Coordinates of C-alpha atoms in Angstrom, one line a residue:
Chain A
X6 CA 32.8 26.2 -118.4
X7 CA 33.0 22.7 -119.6
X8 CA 34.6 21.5 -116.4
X9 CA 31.7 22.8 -114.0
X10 CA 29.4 21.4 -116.3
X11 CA 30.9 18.1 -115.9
X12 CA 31.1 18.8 -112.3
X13 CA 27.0 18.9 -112.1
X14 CA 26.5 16.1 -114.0
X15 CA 29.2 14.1 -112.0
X16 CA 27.6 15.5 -108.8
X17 CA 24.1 14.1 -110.1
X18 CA 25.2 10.8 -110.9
X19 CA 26.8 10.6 -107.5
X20 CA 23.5 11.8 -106.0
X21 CA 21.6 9.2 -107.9
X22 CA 23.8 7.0 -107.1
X23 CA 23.2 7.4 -103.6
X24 CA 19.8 7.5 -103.8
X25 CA 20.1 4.1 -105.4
X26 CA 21.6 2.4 -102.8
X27 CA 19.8 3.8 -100.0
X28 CA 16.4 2.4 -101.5
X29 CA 17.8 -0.8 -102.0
X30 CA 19.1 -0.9 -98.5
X31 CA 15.6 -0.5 -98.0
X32 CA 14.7 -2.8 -99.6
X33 CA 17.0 -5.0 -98.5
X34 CA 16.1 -4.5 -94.6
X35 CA 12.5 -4.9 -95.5
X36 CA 13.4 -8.4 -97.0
X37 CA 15.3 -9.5 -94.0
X38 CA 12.6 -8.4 -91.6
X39 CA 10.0 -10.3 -94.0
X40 CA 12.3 -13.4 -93.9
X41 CA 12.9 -13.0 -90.1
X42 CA 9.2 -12.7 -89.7
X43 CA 9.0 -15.4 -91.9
X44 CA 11.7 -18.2 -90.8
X45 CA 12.0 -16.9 -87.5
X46 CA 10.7 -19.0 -85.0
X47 CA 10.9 -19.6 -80.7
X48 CA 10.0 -23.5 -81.6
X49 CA 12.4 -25.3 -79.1
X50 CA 11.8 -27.7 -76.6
X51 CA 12.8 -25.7 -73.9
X52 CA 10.5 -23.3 -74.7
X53 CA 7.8 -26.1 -74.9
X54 CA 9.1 -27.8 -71.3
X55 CA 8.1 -25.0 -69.0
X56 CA 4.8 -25.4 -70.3
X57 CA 4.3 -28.4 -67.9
X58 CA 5.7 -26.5 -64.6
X59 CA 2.1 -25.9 -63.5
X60 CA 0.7 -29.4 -63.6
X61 CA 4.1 -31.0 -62.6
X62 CA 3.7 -29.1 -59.6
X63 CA 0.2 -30.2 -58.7
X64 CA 1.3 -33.7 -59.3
X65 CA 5.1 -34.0 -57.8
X66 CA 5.1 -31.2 -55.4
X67 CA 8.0 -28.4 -55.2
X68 CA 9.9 -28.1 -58.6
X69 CA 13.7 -27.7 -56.9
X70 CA 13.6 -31.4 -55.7
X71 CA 14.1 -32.9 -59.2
X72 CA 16.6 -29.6 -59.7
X73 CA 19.7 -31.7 -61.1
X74 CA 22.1 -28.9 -59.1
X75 CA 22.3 -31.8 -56.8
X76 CA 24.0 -34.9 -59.2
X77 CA 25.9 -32.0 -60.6
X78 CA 27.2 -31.0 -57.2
X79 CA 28.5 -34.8 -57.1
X80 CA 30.7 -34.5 -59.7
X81 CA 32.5 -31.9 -57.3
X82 CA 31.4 -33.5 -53.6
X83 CA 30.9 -37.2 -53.8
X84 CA 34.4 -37.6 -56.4
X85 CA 36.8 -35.4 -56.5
X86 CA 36.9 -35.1 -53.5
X87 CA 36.5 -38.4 -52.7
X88 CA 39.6 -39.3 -54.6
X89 CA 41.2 -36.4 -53.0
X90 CA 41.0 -38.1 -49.6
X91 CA 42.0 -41.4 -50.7
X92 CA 45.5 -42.4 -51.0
X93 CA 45.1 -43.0 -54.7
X94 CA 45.3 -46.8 -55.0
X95 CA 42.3 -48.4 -55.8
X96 CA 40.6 -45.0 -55.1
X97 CA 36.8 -46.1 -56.7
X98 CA 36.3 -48.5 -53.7
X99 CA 37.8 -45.5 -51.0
X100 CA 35.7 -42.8 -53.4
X101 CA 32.4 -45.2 -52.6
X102 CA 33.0 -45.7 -48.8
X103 CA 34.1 -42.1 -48.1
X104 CA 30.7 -40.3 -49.5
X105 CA 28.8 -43.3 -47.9
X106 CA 30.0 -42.6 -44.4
X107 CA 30.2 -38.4 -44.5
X108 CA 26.4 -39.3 -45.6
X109 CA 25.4 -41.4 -42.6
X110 CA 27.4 -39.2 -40.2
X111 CA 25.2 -36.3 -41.8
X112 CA 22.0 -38.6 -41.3
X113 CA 23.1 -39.5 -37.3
X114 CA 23.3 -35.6 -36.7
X115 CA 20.0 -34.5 -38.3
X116 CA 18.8 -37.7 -36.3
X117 CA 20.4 -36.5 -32.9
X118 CA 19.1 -32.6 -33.7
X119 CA 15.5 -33.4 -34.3
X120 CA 13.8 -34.1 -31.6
X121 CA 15.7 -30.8 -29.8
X122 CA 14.1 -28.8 -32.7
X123 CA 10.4 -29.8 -30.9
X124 CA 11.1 -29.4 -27.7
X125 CA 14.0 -27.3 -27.2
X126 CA 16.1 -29.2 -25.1
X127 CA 18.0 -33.0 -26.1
X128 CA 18.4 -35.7 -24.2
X129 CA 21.7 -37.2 -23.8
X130 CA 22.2 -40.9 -25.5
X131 CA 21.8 -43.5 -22.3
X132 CA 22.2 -41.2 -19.2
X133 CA 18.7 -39.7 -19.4
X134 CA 19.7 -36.7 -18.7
X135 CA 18.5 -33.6 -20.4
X136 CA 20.5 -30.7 -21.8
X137 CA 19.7 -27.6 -22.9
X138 CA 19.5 -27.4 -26.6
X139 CA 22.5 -25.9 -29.2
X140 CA 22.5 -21.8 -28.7
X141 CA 22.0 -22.2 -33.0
X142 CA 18.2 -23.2 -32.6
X143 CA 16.9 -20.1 -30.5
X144 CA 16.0 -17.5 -32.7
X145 CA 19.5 -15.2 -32.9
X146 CA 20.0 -11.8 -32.2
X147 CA 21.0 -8.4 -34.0
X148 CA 24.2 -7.6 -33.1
X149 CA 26.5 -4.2 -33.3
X150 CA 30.2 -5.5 -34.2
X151 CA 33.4 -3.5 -35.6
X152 CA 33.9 -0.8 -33.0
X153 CA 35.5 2.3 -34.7
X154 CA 38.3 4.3 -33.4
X155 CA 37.1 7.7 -32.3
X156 CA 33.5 7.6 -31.7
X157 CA 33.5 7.6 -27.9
X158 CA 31.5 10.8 -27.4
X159 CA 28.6 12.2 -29.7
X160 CA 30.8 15.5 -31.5
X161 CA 34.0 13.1 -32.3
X162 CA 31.4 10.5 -33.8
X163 CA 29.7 13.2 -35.9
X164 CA 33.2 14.5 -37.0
X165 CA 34.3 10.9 -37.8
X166 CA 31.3 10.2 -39.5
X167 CA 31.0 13.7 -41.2
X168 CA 27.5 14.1 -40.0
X169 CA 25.8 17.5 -38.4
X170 CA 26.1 17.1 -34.9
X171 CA 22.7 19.3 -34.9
X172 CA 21.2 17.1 -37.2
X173 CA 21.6 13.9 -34.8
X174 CA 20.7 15.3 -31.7
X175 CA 17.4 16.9 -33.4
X176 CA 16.9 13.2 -34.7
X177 CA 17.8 11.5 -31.4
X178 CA 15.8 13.7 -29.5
X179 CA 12.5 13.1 -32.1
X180 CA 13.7 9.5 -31.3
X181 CA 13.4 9.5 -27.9
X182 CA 10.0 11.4 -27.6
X183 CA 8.3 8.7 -29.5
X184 CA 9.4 5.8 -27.2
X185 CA 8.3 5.6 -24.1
X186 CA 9.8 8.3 -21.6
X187 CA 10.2 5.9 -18.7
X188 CA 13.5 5.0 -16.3
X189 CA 14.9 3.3 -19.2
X190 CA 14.9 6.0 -21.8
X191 CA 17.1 8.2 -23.4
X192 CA 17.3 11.9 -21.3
X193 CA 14.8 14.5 -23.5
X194 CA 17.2 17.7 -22.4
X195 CA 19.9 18.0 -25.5
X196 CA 22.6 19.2 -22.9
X197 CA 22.3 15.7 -20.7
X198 CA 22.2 14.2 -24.3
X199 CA 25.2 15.5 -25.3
X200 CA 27.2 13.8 -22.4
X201 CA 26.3 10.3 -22.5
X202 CA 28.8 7.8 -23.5
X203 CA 28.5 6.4 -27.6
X204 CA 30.4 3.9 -29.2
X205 CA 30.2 3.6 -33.2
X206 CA 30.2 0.9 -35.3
X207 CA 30.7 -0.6 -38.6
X208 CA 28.9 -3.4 -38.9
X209 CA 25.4 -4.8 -38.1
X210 CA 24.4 -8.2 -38.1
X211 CA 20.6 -9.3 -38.8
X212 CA 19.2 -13.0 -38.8
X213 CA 17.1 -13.1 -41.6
X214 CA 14.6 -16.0 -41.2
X215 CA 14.5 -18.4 -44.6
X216 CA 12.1 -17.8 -47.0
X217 CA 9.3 -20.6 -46.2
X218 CA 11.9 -22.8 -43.6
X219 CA 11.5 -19.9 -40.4
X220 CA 13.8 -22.0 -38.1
X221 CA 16.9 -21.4 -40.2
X222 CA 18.6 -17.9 -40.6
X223 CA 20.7 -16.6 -43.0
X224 CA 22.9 -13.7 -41.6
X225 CA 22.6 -9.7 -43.4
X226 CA 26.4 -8.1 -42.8
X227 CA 25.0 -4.8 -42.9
X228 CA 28.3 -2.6 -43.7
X229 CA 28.3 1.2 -42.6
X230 CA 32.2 2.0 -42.5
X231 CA 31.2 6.3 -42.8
X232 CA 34.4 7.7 -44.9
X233 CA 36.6 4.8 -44.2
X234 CA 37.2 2.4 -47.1
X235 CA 36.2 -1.3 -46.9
X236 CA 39.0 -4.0 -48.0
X237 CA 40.6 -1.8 -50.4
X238 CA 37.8 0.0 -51.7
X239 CA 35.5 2.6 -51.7
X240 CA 33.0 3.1 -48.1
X241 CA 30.4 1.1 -47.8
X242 CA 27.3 2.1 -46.4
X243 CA 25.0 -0.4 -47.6
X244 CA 20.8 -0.1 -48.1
X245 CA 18.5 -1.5 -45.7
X246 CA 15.3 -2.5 -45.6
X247 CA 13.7 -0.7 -42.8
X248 CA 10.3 -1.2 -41.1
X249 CA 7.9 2.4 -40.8
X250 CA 5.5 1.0 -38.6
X251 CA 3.1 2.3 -40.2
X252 CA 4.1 5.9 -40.0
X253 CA 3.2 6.8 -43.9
X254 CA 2.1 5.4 -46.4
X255 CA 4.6 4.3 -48.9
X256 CA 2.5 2.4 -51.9
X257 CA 3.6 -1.0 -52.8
X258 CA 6.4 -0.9 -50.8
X259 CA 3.5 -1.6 -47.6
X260 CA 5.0 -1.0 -44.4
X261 CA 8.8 -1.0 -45.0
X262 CA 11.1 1.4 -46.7
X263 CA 14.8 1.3 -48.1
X264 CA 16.5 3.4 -46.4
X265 CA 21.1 4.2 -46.6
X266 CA 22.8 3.3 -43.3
X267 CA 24.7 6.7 -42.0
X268 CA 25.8 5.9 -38.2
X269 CA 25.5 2.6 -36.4
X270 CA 25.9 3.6 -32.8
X271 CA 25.2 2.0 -29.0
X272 CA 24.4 4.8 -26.2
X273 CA 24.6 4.1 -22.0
X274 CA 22.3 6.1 -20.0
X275 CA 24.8 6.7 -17.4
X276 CA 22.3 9.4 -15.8
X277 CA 19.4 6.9 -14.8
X278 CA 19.4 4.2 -12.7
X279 CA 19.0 1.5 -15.0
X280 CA 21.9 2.2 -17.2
X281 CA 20.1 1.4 -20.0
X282 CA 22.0 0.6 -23.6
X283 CA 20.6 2.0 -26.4
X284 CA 21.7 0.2 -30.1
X285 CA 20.4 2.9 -32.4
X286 CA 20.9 3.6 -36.2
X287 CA 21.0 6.9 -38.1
X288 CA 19.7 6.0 -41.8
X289 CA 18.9 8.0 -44.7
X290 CA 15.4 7.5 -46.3
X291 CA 15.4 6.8 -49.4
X292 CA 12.3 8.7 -50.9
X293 CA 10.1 6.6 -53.0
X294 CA 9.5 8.0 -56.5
X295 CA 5.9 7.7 -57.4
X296 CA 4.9 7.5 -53.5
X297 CA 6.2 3.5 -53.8
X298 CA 4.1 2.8 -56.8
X299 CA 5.4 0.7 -59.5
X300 CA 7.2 2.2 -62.6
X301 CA 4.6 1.7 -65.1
X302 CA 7.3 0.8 -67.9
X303 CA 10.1 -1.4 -66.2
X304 CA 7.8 -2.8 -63.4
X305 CA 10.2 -1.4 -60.7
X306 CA 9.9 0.4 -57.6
X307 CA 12.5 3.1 -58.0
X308 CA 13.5 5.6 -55.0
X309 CA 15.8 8.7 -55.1
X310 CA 19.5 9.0 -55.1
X311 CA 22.4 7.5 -52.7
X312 CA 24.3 10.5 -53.2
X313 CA 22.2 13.0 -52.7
X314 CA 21.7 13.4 -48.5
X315 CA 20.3 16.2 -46.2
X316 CA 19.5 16.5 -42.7
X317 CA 15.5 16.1 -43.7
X318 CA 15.3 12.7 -44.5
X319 CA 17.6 11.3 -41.6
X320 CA 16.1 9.2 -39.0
X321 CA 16.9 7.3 -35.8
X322 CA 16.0 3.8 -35.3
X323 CA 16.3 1.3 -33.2
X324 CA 18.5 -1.6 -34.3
X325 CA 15.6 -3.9 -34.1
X326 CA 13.5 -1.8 -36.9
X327 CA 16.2 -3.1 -39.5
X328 CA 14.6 -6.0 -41.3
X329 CA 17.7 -7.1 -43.8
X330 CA 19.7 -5.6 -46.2
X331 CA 18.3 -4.3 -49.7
X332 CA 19.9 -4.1 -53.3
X333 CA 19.5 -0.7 -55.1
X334 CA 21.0 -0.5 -58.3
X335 CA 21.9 3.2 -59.7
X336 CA 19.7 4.5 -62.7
X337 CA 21.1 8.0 -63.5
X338 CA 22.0 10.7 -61.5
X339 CA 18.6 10.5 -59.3
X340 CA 16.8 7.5 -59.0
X341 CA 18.2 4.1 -57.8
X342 CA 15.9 1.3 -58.7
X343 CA 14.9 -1.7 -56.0
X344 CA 15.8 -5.4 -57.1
X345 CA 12.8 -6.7 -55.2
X346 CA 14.1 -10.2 -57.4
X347 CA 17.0 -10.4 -55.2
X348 CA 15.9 -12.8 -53.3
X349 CA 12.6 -15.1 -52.8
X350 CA 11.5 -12.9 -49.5
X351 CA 12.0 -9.5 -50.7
X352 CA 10.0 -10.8 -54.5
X353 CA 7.2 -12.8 -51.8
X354 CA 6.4 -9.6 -50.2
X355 CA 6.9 -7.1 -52.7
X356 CA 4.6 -7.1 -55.9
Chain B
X1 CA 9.0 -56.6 -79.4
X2 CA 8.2 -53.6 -81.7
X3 CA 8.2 -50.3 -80.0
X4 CA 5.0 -49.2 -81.7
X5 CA 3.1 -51.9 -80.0
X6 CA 4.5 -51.8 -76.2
X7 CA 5.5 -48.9 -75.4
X8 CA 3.0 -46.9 -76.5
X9 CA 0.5 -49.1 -75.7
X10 CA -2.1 -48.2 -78.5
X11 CA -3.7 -50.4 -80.4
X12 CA -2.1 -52.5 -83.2
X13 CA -4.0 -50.1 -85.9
X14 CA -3.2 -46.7 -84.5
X15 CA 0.3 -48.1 -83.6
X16 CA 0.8 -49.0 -87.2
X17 CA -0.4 -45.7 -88.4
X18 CA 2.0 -43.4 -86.2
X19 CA 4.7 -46.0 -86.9
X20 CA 4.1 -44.7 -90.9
X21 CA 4.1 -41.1 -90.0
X22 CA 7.2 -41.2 -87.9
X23 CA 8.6 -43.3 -91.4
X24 CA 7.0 -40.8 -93.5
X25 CA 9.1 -38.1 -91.7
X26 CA 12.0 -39.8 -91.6
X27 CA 12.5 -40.5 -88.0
X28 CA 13.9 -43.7 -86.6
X29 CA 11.7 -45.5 -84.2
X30 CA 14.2 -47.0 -81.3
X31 CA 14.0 -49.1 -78.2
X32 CA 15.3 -47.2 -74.9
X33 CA 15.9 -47.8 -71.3
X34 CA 12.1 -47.3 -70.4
X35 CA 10.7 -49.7 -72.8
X36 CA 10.1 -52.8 -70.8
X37 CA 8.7 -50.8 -67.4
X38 CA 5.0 -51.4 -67.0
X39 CA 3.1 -48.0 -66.6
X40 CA 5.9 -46.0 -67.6
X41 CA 5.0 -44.0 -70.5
X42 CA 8.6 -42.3 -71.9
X43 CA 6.4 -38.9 -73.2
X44 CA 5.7 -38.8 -69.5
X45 CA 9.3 -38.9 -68.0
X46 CA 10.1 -35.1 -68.2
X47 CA 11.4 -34.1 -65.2
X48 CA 11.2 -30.1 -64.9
X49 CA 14.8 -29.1 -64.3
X50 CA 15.7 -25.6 -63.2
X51 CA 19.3 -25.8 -63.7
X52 CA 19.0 -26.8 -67.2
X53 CA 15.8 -25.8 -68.2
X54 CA 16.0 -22.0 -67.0
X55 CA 19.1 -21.3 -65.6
X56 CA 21.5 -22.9 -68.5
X57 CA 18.8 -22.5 -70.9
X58 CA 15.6 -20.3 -71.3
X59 CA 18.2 -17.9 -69.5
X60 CA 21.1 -18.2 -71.8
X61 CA 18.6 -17.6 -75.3
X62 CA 17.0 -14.4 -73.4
X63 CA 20.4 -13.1 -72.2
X64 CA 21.4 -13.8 -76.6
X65 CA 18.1 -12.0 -77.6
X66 CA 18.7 -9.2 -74.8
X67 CA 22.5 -8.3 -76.4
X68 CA 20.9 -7.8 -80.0
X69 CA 18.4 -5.6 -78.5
X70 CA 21.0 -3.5 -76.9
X71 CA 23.4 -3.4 -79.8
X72 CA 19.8 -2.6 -81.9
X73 CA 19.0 0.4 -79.8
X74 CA 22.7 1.2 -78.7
X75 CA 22.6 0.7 -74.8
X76 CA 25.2 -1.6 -74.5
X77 CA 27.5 0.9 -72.7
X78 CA 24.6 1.6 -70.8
X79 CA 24.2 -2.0 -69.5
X80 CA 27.6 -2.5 -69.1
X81 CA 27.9 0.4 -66.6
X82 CA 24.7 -0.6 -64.5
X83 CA 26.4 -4.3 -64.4
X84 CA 29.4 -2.8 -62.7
X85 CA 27.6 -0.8 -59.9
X86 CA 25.9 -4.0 -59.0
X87 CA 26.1 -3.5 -55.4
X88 CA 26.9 -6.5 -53.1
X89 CA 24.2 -8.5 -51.4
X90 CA 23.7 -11.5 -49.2
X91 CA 23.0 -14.4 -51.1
X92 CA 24.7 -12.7 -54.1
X93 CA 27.9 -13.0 -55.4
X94 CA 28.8 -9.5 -57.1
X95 CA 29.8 -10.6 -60.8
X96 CA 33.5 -9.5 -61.1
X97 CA 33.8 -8.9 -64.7
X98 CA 32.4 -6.8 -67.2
X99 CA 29.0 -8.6 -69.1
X100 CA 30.7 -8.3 -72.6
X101 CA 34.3 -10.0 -71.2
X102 CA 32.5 -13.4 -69.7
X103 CA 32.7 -16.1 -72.4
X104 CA 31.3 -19.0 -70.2
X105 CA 27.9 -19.5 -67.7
X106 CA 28.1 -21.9 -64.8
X107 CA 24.7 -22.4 -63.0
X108 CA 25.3 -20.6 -60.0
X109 CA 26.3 -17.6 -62.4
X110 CA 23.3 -17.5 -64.4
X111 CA 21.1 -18.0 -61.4
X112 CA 22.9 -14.7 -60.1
X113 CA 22.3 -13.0 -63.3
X114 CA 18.7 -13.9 -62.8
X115 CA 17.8 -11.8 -59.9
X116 CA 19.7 -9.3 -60.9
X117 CA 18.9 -8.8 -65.3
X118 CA 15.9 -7.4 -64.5
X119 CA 16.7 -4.8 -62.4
X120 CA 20.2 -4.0 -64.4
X121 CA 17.8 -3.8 -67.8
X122 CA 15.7 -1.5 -66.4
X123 CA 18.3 0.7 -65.7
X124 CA 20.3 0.6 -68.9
X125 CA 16.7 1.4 -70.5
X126 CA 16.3 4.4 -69.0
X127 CA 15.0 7.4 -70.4
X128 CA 13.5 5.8 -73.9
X129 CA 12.5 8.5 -76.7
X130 CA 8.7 8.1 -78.0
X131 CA 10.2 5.7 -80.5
X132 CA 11.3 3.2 -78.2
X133 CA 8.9 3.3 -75.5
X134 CA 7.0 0.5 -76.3
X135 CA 10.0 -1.7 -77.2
X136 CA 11.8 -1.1 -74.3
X137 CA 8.9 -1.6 -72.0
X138 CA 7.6 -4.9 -73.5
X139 CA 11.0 -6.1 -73.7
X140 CA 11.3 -5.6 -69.7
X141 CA 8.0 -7.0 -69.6
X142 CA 8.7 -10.5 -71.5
X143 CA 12.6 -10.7 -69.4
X144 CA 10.7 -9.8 -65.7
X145 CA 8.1 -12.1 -66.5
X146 CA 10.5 -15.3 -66.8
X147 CA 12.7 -14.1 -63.7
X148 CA 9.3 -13.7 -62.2
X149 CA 8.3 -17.0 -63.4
X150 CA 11.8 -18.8 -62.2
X151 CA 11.7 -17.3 -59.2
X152 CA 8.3 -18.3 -58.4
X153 CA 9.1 -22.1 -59.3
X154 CA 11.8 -22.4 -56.4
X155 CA 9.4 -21.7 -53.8
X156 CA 9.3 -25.1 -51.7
X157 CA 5.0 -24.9 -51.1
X158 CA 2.4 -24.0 -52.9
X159 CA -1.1 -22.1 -53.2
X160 CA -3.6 -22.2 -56.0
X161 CA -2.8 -18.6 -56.1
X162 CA 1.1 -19.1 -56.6
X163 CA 0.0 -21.4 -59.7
X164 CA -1.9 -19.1 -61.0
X165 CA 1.0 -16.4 -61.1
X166 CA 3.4 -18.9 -62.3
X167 CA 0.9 -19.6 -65.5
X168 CA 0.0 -15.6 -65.3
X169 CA 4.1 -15.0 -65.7
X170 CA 4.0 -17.9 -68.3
X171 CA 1.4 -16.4 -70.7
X172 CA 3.0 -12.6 -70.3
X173 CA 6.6 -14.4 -71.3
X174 CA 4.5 -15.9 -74.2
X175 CA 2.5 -12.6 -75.2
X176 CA 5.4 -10.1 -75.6
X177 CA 8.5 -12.8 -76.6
X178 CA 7.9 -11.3 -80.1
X179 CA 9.7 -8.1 -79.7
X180 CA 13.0 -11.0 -79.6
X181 CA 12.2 -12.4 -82.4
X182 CA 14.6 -10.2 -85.1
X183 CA 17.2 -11.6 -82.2
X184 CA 16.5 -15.3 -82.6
X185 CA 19.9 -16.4 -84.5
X186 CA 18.8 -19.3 -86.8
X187 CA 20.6 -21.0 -89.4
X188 CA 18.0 -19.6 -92.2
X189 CA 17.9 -15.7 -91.4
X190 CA 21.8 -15.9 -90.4
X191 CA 23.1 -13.0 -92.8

């Protein structure tokens, strides 16, 4: 009897005990947020600097010419490997003349370029003669590169790809009714369809003008490898920007869509006259949640699933309807959300 | 020549006045490099400077603030499993380690992080209970707003317009920084 009782009371002490400590925990936590409240404080000059961005702009012009990227680039550029070319003795004096002459060598060849830039062709130092400008300044092309094993008619590429071979001809054949049905297009009967000669590929290349400098281009490597692993790991079957032409409406996203590379094929119209090539690709649309519109929380566009694909949201395209490769970063099971901050384009046109 | 009287170019009063408040705090008044330039006023000289200015530093504080608000609301494995499906990109160098596991930032690393964070945030924020909401969206808000606003400084021309975001971007940074502030590590709330 006497050892339950001093079971309760021990039990009740313990309970108070407890009780105790929680409420000065409370008390404690309110403290610290009062004090943080209090002390805490975002009053640093870095804070304070960007303050002035706006008005140093109006004044100066573009902020990234007084980036210091550049002087700490030199650390790198102008002396290590400056001394590295030297033969070590008295290497300051080599280290000087050696980032002074790859700099006016650099200078001579912008010099030489320019006037080509204008006009398209150069003229030859002292001969007078004029020659056709460097293949790098005309605008380049998308091109279809990595031919897979395999793929030489429609069925084997469809079992190498591990696509319905249903499902692309419906597509192809939707493909070919909306562009023009001339000498030059694609036959509209499925059995003629069937025979033509494809090749499949891996890889698709797309010039992607520079964001505000339109006569340089940096190259997309658009990867569709199918199954097939790339460099030792899983496929790849990257996300592409791809233009609707104003087919549907897809909110803020305007007139372009992200869409999954499935197929990258070329096919010959052997049956015409003209022989026509066709570089075609099979994507996967990538439904926008929301119909495009922003996430109202995050401030993302967000579309649906990699994984999940059907036959429904396939589509042919040509080649040329690829605008650039997009960055879709997972978020769950279903939804993928679009990094339109990837790069200064995709965040200039989407917002 | 006493710095009070060239360099800032006031008059002899006023120069002797700020010279006894800068005494009266205890700061040192010293000659530098710009002193004997005509028309160079030093408070003047700031350069904006991405690299160190965002990339190496607004960016480093947020990405310190950002970890205590993970650890806070316990998303951490969250965001460390968005930052590994990162998928590759041109112009983007996939990050090869997990967040938590990189001790040190160069430039090019943090300017990588910055187009990505936002995105990578968003998606270790998922699904917020009714609790959280409005911390985890004005949280995204303030970290989108200074990706927004670093982006927007690298464009090479301007428009009125694209100053007016940049300052837009500025002030939401400004208005909803606060929900950082428990995160701010300072020698007086250290505990």
């Amino acid at each position: 009897m006497a050892d339950q009782r001093a079971k309760e009371v021990h039990h009740r002490t313990v309970a108070n005990r407890r009780r105790q400590a929680d409420q000065e925990w409370v008390e404690r936590s309110d403290r610290r947020a009062d004090l943080i409240r209090r002390e805490n404080h975002f009053n640093f000059i870095k804070m304070y600097y960007v303050t002035h961005f706006a008005s140093h702009l109006r004044r100066f012009g573009s902020i990234s010419m007084y980036s210091t990227e550049m002087g700490e680039l030199a650390h790198k550029d102008q002396i290590k490997d400056g001394y590295r070319m030297s033969n070590k003795n008295d290497a300051a004096r080599q280290i000087l003349s050696q980032y002074g002459r790859q700099h006016a060598l650099g200078m001579r060849l912008q010099t030489i370029e320019a006037p080509s830039k204008v006009k398209g062709v150069i003229v030859a130092e002292d001969s007078g003669m004029e020659m056709p400008a460097f293949s790098s300044h005309s605008t380049p092309r998308r091109v279809l590169k990595g031919r897979m094993k395999n793929t030489s008619t429609q069925t084997k590429l469809c079992a190498t790809l591990n696509i319905h071979y249903s499902d692309m001809m419906q597509e192809i054949l939707r493909f070919t009714r909306q562009t023009a049905a001339d000498d030059r297009g694609l036959p509209a009967d499925p059995t003629e369809l069937g025979l033509l000669p494809v090749e499949g590929f891996a890889q698709l290349e797309i010039p992607v003008a520079n964001f505000q400098e339109t006569d340089r281009f940096q190259i997309h490597w658009a990867r569709c490898t199918g199954t097939k692993a790339f460099r030792n790991g899983g496929p790849r079957n990257d996300s592409v920007w791809v233009q609707t032409g104003g087919e549907a409406n897809y909110g803020d996203l305007r007139e372009q869509v992200v869409a999954r590379l499935l197929a990258l094929l070329k096919i010959r119209n052997i049956l015409s006259e003209a022989g026509a090539i066709h570089q075609l690709a099979l994507v996967c649309i990538l439904d926008p949640v929301n119909r495009g519109r922003f996430h109202i929380a995050s401030g993302h566009i967000r579309v649906g699933s990699l994984r999940r694909v059907n036959g429904r949201d396939m589509r042919i395209v040509s080649i040329g309807a690829v605008i650039g490769q997009a960055q879709v970063i997972p978020s769950g099971e279903r939804q993928c959300i679009v990094n339109h901050r990837i790069d200064l384009r995709t965040f200039n046109e989407i917002y | 020549m006493p710095y009070s009287e060239k360099a800032l170019r006031h008059e002899p009063a006023e120069a002797a006045c700020i010279a006894e408040y800068f005494q009266w705090l205890g700061v040192k008044i010293g000659n530098n490099v710009f002193i004997g330039l005509d028309r160079v006023s030093p408070a003047d000289l700031h350069k904006p400077d991405l690299l160190h200015n965002i990339y190496l530093g607004l960016f480093k504080h947020v990405m310190e603030w950002v970890e205590g608000f993970l650890k806070k609301h316990k998303r951490q494995q969250a965001f460390d499993d968005a930052w590994k499906e990162i998928p590759p990109c041109p112009g983007f160098s996939v990050p090869k380690m997990a967040y938590c596991e990189i001790t040190q930032w160069q430039g090019k690393e943090m300017r990588n992080l910055g187009r990505c964070i936002s995105a990578v945030l968003a998606s270790a924020l998922r699904n917020p209970d009714s609790s959280q909401y409005h911390d985890f969206k004005s949280a995204l808000k303030c970290v989108s707003a200074l990706v927004d606003l670093s982006l927007m400084a690298q464009y090479r021309s301007h428009t009125p317009d694209t100053l007016s975001y940049m300052e837009s971007y500025l002030q939401t940074f400004h208005r909803t920084k606060d929900i950082f502030l428990e995160f701010r590590t300072l020698k007086a709330t250290r505990t």
